[in-house]
PDB file of C-alpha atoms in Angstrom:
ATOM      1  CA  MET A   1      21.176  -7.945 -26.076  1.00 64.00           C
ATOM      2  CA  LYS A   2      24.114  -7.730 -23.723  1.00 83.00           C
ATOM      3  CA  ILE A   3      25.691  -5.077 -21.606  1.00 85.00           C
ATOM      4  CA  ASP A   4      29.442  -4.815 -21.053  1.00 85.00           C
ATOM      5  CA  PRO A   5      30.143  -4.947 -17.345  1.00 82.00           C
ATOM      6  CA  ARG A   6      33.332  -2.960 -17.928  1.00 85.00           C
ATOM      7  CA  ASN A   7      31.229   0.027 -18.911  1.00 86.00           C
ATOM      8  CA  ILE A   8      29.329   2.497 -16.765  1.00 89.00           C
ATOM      9  CA  TYR A   9      25.575   2.716 -17.217  1.00 91.00           C
ATOM     10  CA  LYS A  10      23.070   5.167 -15.744  1.00 93.00           C
ATOM     11  CA  LEU A  11      20.110   3.633 -13.987  1.00 94.00           C
ATOM     12  CA  ASN A  12      16.760   5.430 -14.545  1.00 96.00           C
ATOM     13  CA  GLY A  13      13.843   4.291 -12.458  1.00 97.00           C
ATOM     14  CA  VAL A  14      10.139   4.566 -13.285  1.00 97.00           C
ATOM     15  CA  ALA A  15       7.783   7.178 -11.821  1.00 97.00           C
ATOM     16  CA  GLN A  16       4.315   5.874 -10.945  1.00 97.00           C
ATOM     17  CA  HIS A  17       1.611   8.576 -11.278  1.00 96.00           C
ATOM     18  CA  TYR A  18      -1.004   7.148  -8.865  1.00 93.00           C
ATOM     19  CA  ALA A  19      -3.683   9.658  -7.845  1.00 92.00           C
ATOM     20  CA  TRP A  20      -2.622   9.814  -4.198  1.00 95.00           C
ATOM     21  CA  GLY A  21       0.844  11.017  -4.932  1.00 97.00           C
ATOM     22  CA  GLY A  22       2.389  14.441  -4.310  1.00 98.00           C
ATOM     23  CA  PHE A  23       3.313  16.967  -6.936  1.00 98.00           C
ATOM     24  CA  GLU A  24       6.725  18.346  -5.840  1.00 97.00           C
ATOM     25  CA  PHE A  25       8.783  15.968  -3.803  1.00 98.00           C
ATOM     26  CA  ILE A  26       9.775  13.217  -6.297  1.00 98.00           C
ATOM     27  CA  PRO A  27      10.171  15.654  -9.223  1.00 98.00           C
ATOM     28  CA  ALA A  28      12.500  17.710  -7.001  1.00 97.00           C
ATOM     29  CA  LEU A  29      14.438  14.599  -5.999  1.00 96.00           C
ATOM     30  CA  LEU A  30      14.814  13.638  -9.723  1.00 96.00           C
ATOM     31  CA  GLY A  31      15.525  17.208 -10.831  1.00 96.00           C
ATOM     32  CA  VAL A  32      12.681  17.314 -13.323  1.00 95.00           C
ATOM     33  CA  GLU A  33       9.908  19.837 -13.977  1.00 95.00           C
ATOM     34  CA  ASN A  34       6.308  18.735 -13.299  1.00 96.00           C
ATOM     35  CA  THR A  35       4.798  21.131 -15.785  1.00 94.00           C
ATOM     36  CA  GLY A  36       1.788  18.874 -16.312  1.00 93.00           C
ATOM     37  CA  ARG A  37       1.036  18.847 -12.560  1.00 95.00           C
ATOM     38  CA  GLN A  38       0.950  15.045 -12.542  1.00 97.00           C
ATOM     39  CA  PRO A  39       0.884  13.227  -9.165  1.00 97.00           C
ATOM     40  CA  PHE A  40       4.253  11.524  -8.607  1.00 98.00           C
ATOM     41  CA  ALA A  41       3.415   8.773  -6.094  1.00 97.00           C
ATOM     42  CA  GLU A  42       6.275   6.329  -6.351  1.00 97.00           C
ATOM     43  CA  TYR A  43       9.662   6.068  -7.994  1.00 98.00           C
ATOM     44  CA  TRP A  44      10.599   2.367  -8.686  1.00 97.00           C
ATOM     45  CA  MET A  45      14.218   1.201  -8.920  1.00 97.00           C
ATOM     46  CA  GLY A  46      14.387  -2.503  -9.753  1.00 95.00           C
ATOM     47  CA  ALA A  47      13.671  -5.168 -12.304  1.00 95.00           C
ATOM     48  CA  HIS A  48       9.946  -5.882 -11.798  1.00 91.00           C
ATOM     49  CA  ALA A  49       8.458  -6.799 -15.132  1.00 89.00           C
ATOM     50  CA  SER A  50       5.634  -4.210 -14.876  1.00 87.00           C
ATOM     51  CA  ALA A  51       7.969  -1.225 -14.475  1.00 93.00           C
ATOM     52  CA  PRO A  52      11.641  -2.195 -14.868  1.00 96.00           C
ATOM     53  CA  SER A  53      14.324   0.392 -14.495  1.00 96.00           C
ATOM     54  CA  MET A  54      16.361   1.262 -17.617  1.00 96.00           C
ATOM     55  CA  LEU A  55      20.145   1.145 -18.040  1.00 93.00           C
ATOM     56  CA  ASN A  56      21.490   3.823 -20.392  1.00 91.00           C
ATOM     57  CA  ASN A  57      24.824   4.832 -21.850  1.00 86.00           C
ATOM     58  CA  ALA A  58      25.651   7.034 -24.802  1.00 78.00           C
ATOM     59  CA  GLN A  59      24.819   4.341 -27.311  1.00 80.00           C
ATOM     60  CA  GLN A  60      22.173   2.021 -25.894  1.00 85.00           C
ATOM     61  CA  THR A  61      19.212   1.578 -23.546  1.00 91.00           C
ATOM     62  CA  PHE A  62      18.259  -1.689 -21.817  1.00 93.00           C
ATOM     63  CA  LYS A  63      15.444  -2.827 -19.584  1.00 94.00           C
ATOM     64  CA  LEU A  64      16.978  -4.116 -16.310  1.00 95.00           C
ATOM     65  CA  ASN A  65      14.826  -7.247 -16.184  1.00 94.00           C
ATOM     66  CA  GLU A  66      15.836  -8.219 -19.644  1.00 94.00           C
ATOM     67  CA  VAL A  67      19.463  -7.657 -18.830  1.00 93.00           C
ATOM     68  CA  PHE A  68      19.276 -10.093 -15.923  1.00 94.00           C
ATOM     69  CA  ALA A  69      17.329 -12.627 -18.043  1.00 93.00           C
ATOM     70  CA  ALA A  70      19.979 -12.546 -20.709  1.00 93.00           C
ATOM     71  CA  GLN A  71      22.996 -12.252 -18.384  1.00 93.00           C
ATOM     72  CA  PRO A  72      22.054 -13.878 -15.102  1.00 93.00           C
ATOM     73  CA  HIS A  73      25.679 -14.116 -14.067  1.00 93.00           C
ATOM     74  CA  LEU A  74      25.530 -10.331 -13.404  1.00 92.00           C
ATOM     75  CA  LEU A  75      23.423 -11.096 -10.356  1.00 93.00           C
ATOM     76  CA  GLY A  76      26.311 -12.886  -8.718  1.00 93.00           C
ATOM     77  CA  ASP A  77      26.443 -16.563  -7.914  1.00 94.00           C
ATOM     78  CA  HIS A  78      24.552 -16.486  -4.593  1.00 95.00           C
ATOM     79  CA  VAL A  79      21.664 -14.367  -5.818  1.00 94.00           C
ATOM     80  CA  ARG A  80      21.456 -16.218  -9.114  1.00 93.00           C
ATOM     81  CA  HIS A  81      21.183 -19.643  -7.436  1.00 93.00           C
ATOM     82  CA  ALA A  82      18.959 -18.550  -4.547  1.00 90.00           C
ATOM     83  CA  PHE A  83      16.463 -16.302  -6.408  1.00 89.00           C
ATOM     84  CA  HIS A  84      17.111 -16.552 -10.219  1.00 88.00           C
ATOM     85  CA  HIS A  85      16.310 -12.819 -10.505  1.00 89.00           C
ATOM     86  CA  LEU A  86      16.821  -9.510  -8.690  1.00 93.00           C
ATOM     87  CA  PRO A  87      15.089 -10.361  -5.375  1.00 92.00           C
ATOM     88  CA  TYR A  88      14.153  -6.823  -4.267  1.00 94.00           C
ATOM     89  CA  LEU A  89      12.424  -3.618  -5.372  1.00 94.00           C
ATOM     90  CA  PHE A  90      13.468  -0.229  -4.047  1.00 97.00           C
ATOM     91  CA  LYS A  91      11.039   2.711  -4.010  1.00 97.00           C
ATOM     92  CA  VAL A  92      10.624   6.337  -3.013  1.00 98.00           C
ATOM     93  CA  LEU A  93       7.056   7.244  -2.015  1.00 98.00           C
ATOM     94  CA  ASP A  94       5.337  10.624  -1.577  1.00 98.00           C
ATOM     95  CA  VAL A  95       1.921  10.059   0.107  1.00 98.00           C
ATOM     96  CA  ARG A  96      -0.273  13.120  -0.326  1.00 97.00           C
ATOM     97  CA  GLU A  97      -3.535  11.242   0.215  1.00 95.00           C
ATOM     98  CA  MET A  98      -3.985   8.028   2.168  1.00 94.00           C
ATOM     99  CA  LEU A  99      -3.487   4.726   0.453  1.00 93.00           C
ATOM    100  CA  SER A 100      -5.969   1.779   0.512  1.00 93.00           C
ATOM    101  CA  ILE A 101      -6.121  -0.579   3.434  1.00 93.00           C
ATOM    102  CA  GLN A 102      -4.086  -3.542   2.277  1.00 92.00           C
ATOM    103  CA  VAL A 103      -2.254  -6.727   3.117  1.00 92.00           C
ATOM    104  CA  HIS A 104       0.419  -8.652   1.200  1.00 91.00           C
ATOM    105  CA  PRO A 105       0.583 -12.476   0.839  1.00 91.00           C
ATOM    106  CA  ASP A 106       3.424 -14.763   1.971  1.00 89.00           C
ATOM    107  CA  LYS A 107       5.385 -16.702  -0.580  1.00 89.00           C
ATOM    108  CA  GLU A 108       3.219 -19.793  -0.465  1.00 91.00           C
ATOM    109  CA  GLU A 109      -0.054 -17.862  -0.959  1.00 90.00           C
ATOM    110  CA  ALA A 110       1.452 -15.773  -3.702  1.00 91.00           C
ATOM    111  CA  LEU A 111       2.409 -18.922  -5.636  1.00 91.00           C
ATOM    112  CA  LYS A 112      -1.019 -20.405  -5.202  1.00 92.00           C
ATOM    113  CA  GLY A 113      -2.934 -17.206  -5.923  1.00 90.00           C
ATOM    114  CA  PHE A 114      -0.917 -16.391  -9.084  1.00 91.00           C
ATOM    115  CA  ASP A 115      -1.196 -19.870 -10.497  1.00 93.00           C
ATOM    116  CA  ASN A 116      -4.918 -19.964  -9.719  1.00 92.00           C
ATOM    117  CA  GLU A 117      -5.626 -16.731 -11.486  1.00 91.00           C
ATOM    118  CA  GLU A 118      -3.508 -17.804 -14.435  1.00 92.00           C
ATOM    119  CA  SER A 119      -5.558 -21.002 -14.702  1.00 93.00           C
ATOM    120  CA  MET A 120      -8.746 -18.939 -14.704  1.00 93.00           C
ATOM    121  CA  GLY A 121      -7.438 -16.891 -17.572  1.00 93.00           C
ATOM    122  CA  ILE A 122      -7.490 -13.528 -15.830  1.00 92.00           C
ATOM    123  CA  GLU A 123      -5.308 -11.069 -17.684  1.00 89.00           C
ATOM    124  CA  LEU A 124      -2.289  -9.898 -15.797  1.00 86.00           C
ATOM    125  CA  ASN A 125      -3.363  -6.236 -16.147  1.00 84.00           C
ATOM    126  CA  ALA A 126      -7.057  -6.960 -15.454  1.00 89.00           C
ATOM    127  CA  PRO A 127      -8.567  -4.669 -12.814  1.00 87.00           C
ATOM    128  CA  ASN A 128      -9.875  -7.693 -10.820  1.00 88.00           C
ATOM    129  CA  ARG A 129      -6.474  -9.391 -10.711  1.00 90.00           C
ATOM    130  CA  ASN A 130      -5.092  -9.917  -7.167  1.00 89.00           C
ATOM    131  CA  TYR A 131      -1.722 -11.566  -7.857  1.00 90.00           C
ATOM    132  CA  LYS A 132       0.597  -9.907 -10.417  1.00 87.00           C
ATOM    133  CA  ASP A 133       3.486 -12.297  -9.714  1.00 88.00           C
ATOM    134  CA  ARG A 134       4.515 -15.369  -7.733  1.00 87.00           C
ATOM    135  CA  ASN A 135       6.410 -13.469  -5.048  1.00 86.00           C
ATOM    136  CA  HIS A 136       5.670 -12.409  -1.505  1.00 89.00           C
ATOM    137  CA  LYS A 137       6.010  -8.731  -0.546  1.00 88.00           C
ATOM    138  CA  PRO A 138       7.538  -8.116   2.882  1.00 91.00           C
ATOM    139  CA  GLU A 139       8.530  -4.450   3.088  1.00 94.00           C
ATOM    140  CA  VAL A 140      10.653  -2.252   5.319  1.00 97.00           C
ATOM    141  CA  MET A 141      10.455   1.542   5.104  1.00 97.00           C
ATOM    142  CA  VAL A 142      12.317   4.481   6.510  1.00 98.00           C
ATOM    143  CA  ALA A 143      10.668   7.894   6.888  1.00 98.00           C
ATOM    144  CA  LEU A 144      12.183  10.896   5.057  1.00 98.00           C
ATOM    145  CA  GLY A 145      10.233  13.301   7.299  1.00 97.00           C
ATOM    146  CA  ASP A 146       7.149  13.080   9.522  1.00 98.00           C
ATOM    147  CA  PHE A 147       5.230  10.030   8.402  1.00 98.00           C
ATOM    148  CA  TRP A 148       1.853   8.626   9.418  1.00 98.00           C
ATOM    149  CA  LEU A 149       0.495   5.077   8.740  1.00 98.00           C
ATOM    150  CA  LEU A 150      -1.924   2.467   9.979  1.00 98.00           C
ATOM    151  CA  HIS A 151      -0.155  -0.737  11.014  1.00 98.00           C
ATOM    152  CA  GLY A 152      -1.649  -3.894  12.438  1.00 97.00           C
ATOM    153  CA  PHE A 153      -4.749  -4.378  14.669  1.00 97.00           C
ATOM    154  CA  LYS A 154      -4.936  -2.687  18.013  1.00 98.00           C
ATOM    155  CA  GLN A 155      -4.388  -4.807  21.138  1.00 98.00           C
ATOM    156  CA  PRO A 156      -7.629  -6.371  22.400  1.00 98.00           C
ATOM    157  CA  GLY A 157      -8.127  -3.946  25.306  1.00 98.00           C
ATOM    158  CA  GLU A 158      -7.464  -0.893  23.167  1.00 98.00           C
ATOM    159  CA  LEU A 159      -9.778  -2.079  20.412  1.00 98.00           C
ATOM    160  CA  LYS A 160     -12.526  -2.808  22.941  1.00 98.00           C
ATOM    161  CA  GLN A 161     -12.072   0.765  24.305  1.00 98.00           C
ATOM    162  CA  THR A 162     -12.397   2.214  20.815  1.00 98.00           C
ATOM    163  CA  LEU A 163     -15.577   0.237  20.089  1.00 98.00           C
ATOM    164  CA  THR A 164     -16.972   1.467  23.425  1.00 98.00           C
ATOM    165  CA  ASP A 165     -16.033   5.088  22.956  1.00 97.00           C
ATOM    166  CA  VAL A 166     -17.446   5.459  19.439  1.00 98.00           C
ATOM    167  CA  PRO A 167     -21.276   5.222  19.721  1.00 97.00           C
ATOM    168  CA  GLN A 168     -21.716   4.161  16.122  1.00 97.00           C
ATOM    169  CA  LEU A 169     -19.413   1.176  16.608  1.00 98.00           C
ATOM    170  CA  ARG A 170     -20.616  -0.081  20.033  1.00 98.00           C
ATOM    171  CA  SER A 171     -22.812  -2.800  18.476  1.00 97.00           C
ATOM    172  CA  LEU A 172     -19.563  -4.379  17.189  1.00 98.00           C
ATOM    173  CA  LEU A 173     -18.143  -4.966  20.741  1.00 98.00           C
ATOM    174  CA  PRO A 174     -19.926  -8.217  21.463  1.00 98.00           C
ATOM    175  CA  ILE A 175     -19.064  -9.500  17.949  1.00 98.00           C
ATOM    176  CA  PHE A 176     -15.365  -8.862  18.741  1.00 98.00           C
ATOM    177  CA  GLU A 177     -15.591 -10.422  22.181  1.00 98.00           C
ATOM    178  CA  GLU A 178     -17.265 -13.561  20.754  1.00 98.00           C
ATOM    179  CA  THR A 179     -15.367 -14.056  17.380  1.00 96.00           C
ATOM    180  CA  GLY A 180     -12.125 -12.164  17.708  1.00 96.00           C
ATOM    181  CA  TYR A 181     -10.339 -10.107  15.048  1.00 95.00           C
ATOM    182  CA  SER A 182     -11.207 -12.351  12.052  1.00 91.00           C
ATOM    183  CA  GLY A 183     -14.854 -12.547  13.012  1.00 94.00           C
ATOM    184  CA  LEU A 184     -15.114  -8.782  13.549  1.00 96.00           C
ATOM    185  CA  TYR A 185     -13.388  -7.938  10.318  1.00 95.00           C
ATOM    186  CA  ARG A 186     -15.431 -10.511   8.346  1.00 94.00           C
ATOM    187  CA  HIS A 187     -18.643  -9.122   9.855  1.00 96.00           C
ATOM    188  CA  VAL A 188     -18.032  -5.478   8.813  1.00 96.00           C
ATOM    189  CA  MET A 189     -16.655  -6.364   5.362  1.00 93.00           C
ATOM    190  CA  GLU A 190     -19.670  -8.565   4.580  1.00 93.00           C
ATOM    191  CA  LEU A 191     -22.321  -6.131   5.906  1.00 95.00           C
ATOM    192  CA  PRO A 192     -24.898  -5.106   3.292  1.00 95.00           C
ATOM    193  CA  VAL A 193     -24.092  -1.615   2.065  1.00 94.00           C
ATOM    194  CA  ALA A 194     -27.284  -0.216   3.551  1.00 96.00           C
ATOM    195  CA  GLU A 195     -26.319  -1.477   6.987  1.00 96.00           C
ATOM    196  CA  SER A 196     -22.723  -0.301   6.915  1.00 96.00           C
ATOM    197  CA  ASP A 197     -23.921   3.149   5.643  1.00 96.00           C
ATOM    198  CA  ALA A 198     -26.414   3.331   8.447  1.00 95.00           C
ATOM    199  CA  MET A 199     -23.540   2.750  10.928  1.00 96.00           C
ATOM    200  CA  LEU A 200     -21.044   5.095   9.341  1.00 97.00           C
ATOM    201  CA  GLN A 201     -22.894   7.991   7.774  1.00 96.00           C
ATOM    202  CA  THR A 202     -23.354  10.094  10.956  1.00 96.00           C
ATOM    203  CA  LEU A 203     -19.816   9.172  12.116  1.00 97.00           C
ATOM    204  CA  VAL A 204     -18.318  10.372   8.857  1.00 97.00           C
ATOM    205  CA  GLN A 205     -20.344  13.634   8.898  1.00 96.00           C
ATOM    206  CA  LYS A 206     -19.259  14.306  12.404  1.00 97.00           C
ATOM    207  CA  GLU A 207     -15.558  13.714  11.629  1.00 97.00           C
ATOM    208  CA  VAL A 208     -15.648  15.825   8.395  1.00 97.00           C
ATOM    209  CA  ARG A 209     -17.137  18.704  10.425  1.00 97.00           C
ATOM    210  CA  ARG A 210     -14.476  18.326  13.166  1.00 97.00           C
ATOM    211  CA  ARG A 211     -11.667  18.126  10.537  1.00 97.00           C
ATOM    212  CA  SER A 212     -12.949  21.189   8.750  1.00 96.00           C
ATOM    213  CA  PHE A 213     -12.865  23.186  11.985  1.00 96.00           C
ATOM    214  CA  HIS A 214      -9.420  21.685  12.939  1.00 96.00           C
ATOM    215  CA  GLU A 215     -10.905  20.092  16.026  1.00 97.00           C
ATOM    216  CA  SER A 216      -9.328  16.599  15.564  1.00 97.00           C
ATOM    217  CA  GLU A 217      -5.696  15.443  15.935  1.00 97.00           C
ATOM    218  CA  LYS A 218      -3.681  13.138  13.701  1.00 98.00           C
ATOM    219  CA  THR A 219      -3.414  10.645  16.589  1.00 98.00           C
ATOM    220  CA  GLU A 220      -7.179  10.094  16.384  1.00 98.00           C
ATOM    221  CA  PRO A 221      -8.891   7.823  13.896  1.00 98.00           C
ATOM    222  CA  GLY A 222     -11.560  10.549  13.344  1.00 97.00           C
ATOM    223  CA  TYR A 223      -8.924  12.876  11.883  1.00 98.00           C
ATOM    224  CA  TRP A 224      -8.113  10.495   9.054  1.00 98.00           C
ATOM    225  CA  VAL A 225     -11.778   9.734   8.443  1.00 97.00           C
ATOM    226  CA  GLY A 226     -12.464  13.453   8.159  1.00 97.00           C
ATOM    227  CA  GLU A 227      -9.354  13.929   5.993  1.00 96.00           C
ATOM    228  CA  TYR A 228     -10.458  11.239   3.580  1.00 96.00           C
ATOM    229  CA  TYR A 229     -14.031  12.502   3.170  1.00 96.00           C
ATOM    230  CA  LEU A 230     -13.366  16.308   3.561  1.00 93.00           C
ATOM    231  CA  ASN A 231     -13.565  16.958  -0.210  1.00 87.00           C
ATOM    232  CA  ARG A 232     -14.935  13.591  -1.279  1.00 87.00           C
ATOM    233  CA  PRO A 233     -18.739  13.517  -1.534  1.00 80.00           C
ATOM    234  CA  ALA A 234     -19.931   9.951  -1.374  1.00 78.00           C
ATOM    235  CA  LYS A 235     -23.231   8.268  -1.891  1.00 84.00           C
ATOM    236  CA  HIS A 236     -22.046   5.252   0.101  1.00 91.00           C
ATOM    237  CA  ILE A 237     -19.335   5.066   2.844  1.00 95.00           C
ATOM    238  CA  ASP A 238     -16.284   2.949   2.038  1.00 94.00           C
ATOM    239  CA  LYS A 239     -16.054   0.029   4.501  1.00 95.00           C
ATOM    240  CA  GLY A 240     -12.329   0.760   4.851  1.00 95.00           C
ATOM    241  CA  VAL A 241     -13.414   3.378   7.367  1.00 97.00           C
ATOM    242  CA  PHE A 242     -13.889   0.567   9.925  1.00 97.00           C
ATOM    243  CA  ALA A 243     -10.244  -0.340   9.566  1.00 97.00           C
ATOM    244  CA  ILE A 244      -9.168   3.208  10.461  1.00 98.00           C
ATOM    245  CA  TYR A 245     -10.702   2.545  13.980  1.00 98.00           C
ATOM    246  CA  PHE A 246      -9.518  -1.069  14.214  1.00 98.00           C
ATOM    247  CA  LEU A 247      -5.779  -0.498  13.356  1.00 98.00           C
ATOM    248  CA  ASN A 248      -2.951   1.218  15.153  1.00 98.00           C
ATOM    249  CA  ILE A 249      -2.117   4.749  14.082  1.00 98.00           C
ATOM    250  CA  VAL A 250       1.698   4.969  13.929  1.00 98.00           C
ATOM    251  CA  PHE A 251       3.846   8.135  13.714  1.00 98.00           C
ATOM    252  CA  LEU A 252       7.476   7.971  12.490  1.00 98.00           C
ATOM    253  CA  GLU A 253       9.974  10.744  12.646  1.00 98.00           C
ATOM    254  CA  ARG A 254      12.617  11.160  10.024  1.00 98.00           C
ATOM    255  CA  ASN A 255      15.015   8.207   9.806  1.00 98.00           C
ATOM    256  CA  GLN A 256      12.745   5.941  11.873  1.00 98.00           C
ATOM    257  CA  GLY A 257      11.547   2.767  10.170  1.00 98.00           C
ATOM    258  CA  ILE A 258       8.992  -0.049  10.330  1.00 98.00           C
ATOM    259  CA  PHE A 259       8.604  -3.517   8.865  1.00 97.00           C
ATOM    260  CA  GLN A 260       5.420  -4.959   7.441  1.00 94.00           C
ATOM    261  CA  GLY A 261       5.403  -8.687   6.943  1.00 92.00           C
ATOM    262  CA  ALA A 262       2.853 -10.904   5.226  1.00 89.00           C
ATOM    263  CA  GLY A 263      -0.749 -10.561   6.355  1.00 89.00           C
ATOM    264  CA  VAL A 264      -0.242  -7.347   8.379  1.00 94.00           C
ATOM    265  CA  PRO A 265      -3.051  -4.905   7.511  1.00 94.00           C
ATOM    266  CA  HIS A 266      -1.721  -1.437   6.890  1.00 96.00           C
ATOM    267  CA  ALA A 267      -2.184   1.851   4.980  1.00 96.00           C
ATOM    268  CA  TYR A 268       0.127   4.753   4.484  1.00 97.00           C
ATOM    269  CA  LEU A 269      -1.598   7.958   5.503  1.00 98.00           C
ATOM    270  CA  GLN A 270       0.786  10.904   4.857  1.00 98.00           C
ATOM    271  CA  GLY A 271       4.447  11.676   4.297  1.00 98.00           C
ATOM    272  CA  GLN A 272       7.500  10.600   2.280  1.00 98.00           C
ATOM    273  CA  ASN A 273       9.622   7.511   2.679  1.00 98.00           C
ATOM    274  CA  VAL A 274      11.988   5.074   1.062  1.00 98.00           C
ATOM    275  CA  GLU A 275      10.846   1.496   0.943  1.00 97.00           C
ATOM    276  CA  LEU A 276      12.541  -1.812   0.231  1.00 96.00           C
ATOM    277  CA  MET A 277      10.534  -4.985  -0.511  1.00 93.00           C
ATOM    278  CA  ALA A 278      10.605  -8.274  -2.234  1.00 91.00           C
ATOM    279  CA  ASN A 279      10.285  -7.965  -6.030  1.00 87.00           C
ATOM    280  CA  SER A 280       6.506  -8.034  -6.090  1.00 86.00           C
ATOM    281  CA  ASP A 281       3.398  -5.989  -6.736  1.00 84.00           C
ATOM    282  CA  ASN A 282       0.944  -8.265  -4.994  1.00 88.00           C
ATOM    283  CA  VAL A 283      -1.644  -6.225  -3.048  1.00 89.00           C
ATOM    284  CA  LEU A 284      -4.906  -7.389  -1.450  1.00 90.00           C
ATOM    285  CA  ARG A 285      -7.067  -4.349  -0.707  1.00 90.00           C
ATOM    286  CA  GLY A 286      -9.552  -3.809   2.063  1.00 89.00           C
ATOM    287  CA  GLY A 287     -11.125  -0.498   1.176  1.00 89.00           C
ATOM    288  CA  LEU A 288     -10.520   3.233   0.850  1.00 89.00           C
ATOM    289  CA  THR A 289      -9.924   2.739  -2.839  1.00 84.00           C
ATOM    290  CA  SER A 290     -11.734   2.638  -6.135  1.00 80.00           C
ATOM    291  CA  LYS A 291      -9.591  -0.397  -7.145  1.00 84.00           C
ATOM    292  CA  HIS A 292     -10.577  -4.031  -6.824  1.00 85.00           C
ATOM    293  CA  VAL A 293     -11.426  -5.217  -3.316  1.00 87.00           C
ATOM    294  CA  ASP A 294     -11.638  -9.070  -2.936  1.00 85.00           C
ATOM    295  CA  THR A 295     -13.099  -9.441   0.545  1.00 82.00           C
ATOM    296  CA  ALA A 296     -13.120 -13.244   0.580  1.00 83.00           C
ATOM    297  CA  GLU A 297      -9.428 -13.515  -0.538  1.00 84.00           C
ATOM    298  CA  LEU A 298      -8.378 -10.737   1.895  1.00 83.00           C
ATOM    299  CA  ILE A 299     -10.062 -12.454   4.885  1.00 81.00           C
ATOM    300  CA  ARG A 300      -8.667 -15.875   3.870  1.00 80.00           C
TER     301      ARG A 300
END
């Protein structure tokens, strides 16, 4: 299987239909009809093994990752020697509903985590798998319009003020003052469900009511709590709600960008962007998701 570099090939990316995606933006970008009303969350352009782009001409179709494996010289000498594969993944995202609270590992932790899960015999597509590859996942994004996200912990003074101002969270203030960010985060993530529900139930109910009456602003944590639970009845409150109060709410205008390195907790809240990252799909989740949350690994 070889391509002829003298020929022209069309590159077709892969649409990812995650539930949080929008219905119109990416189909319009691609010029396709979304007759089935599927959510189009991400459009991947790259050579990641789980969703490689396709190269097409009139006669043949090739997977991009298999092309580079068979003809590594096409990467160019520098990239081939330094990385041995295409080192980046390019995406377009349409965030209709907020994503999970998450962090990405650095290169060393990705190597250790992947090899450890391989030795444990955890299938690559298993729902409890943390590490899908041996790569880190630093990412830079540029907004295509108004874009909202959570990014990094608030500065100490601001976080203390938040814990003071929200009655349901005041009991966490001395824990933060004594143990810092890691101690605070460990404490809330390891709370028994009954205790975290007791702290958060009335807070969530209040913010859902405020959101339904348009009384909260996007600059407030309560807006996003209300947005998340507005049409989402829940027996238990997701502990990711704590992170909405702990993290910075960031607003980007069109053409503004932001970088997220290893270990920075973040979550995309709303909007469209383009995103460039290392060729990885390693995500450690910290809540606001039905997917696997590995609290111990996340905290570590």
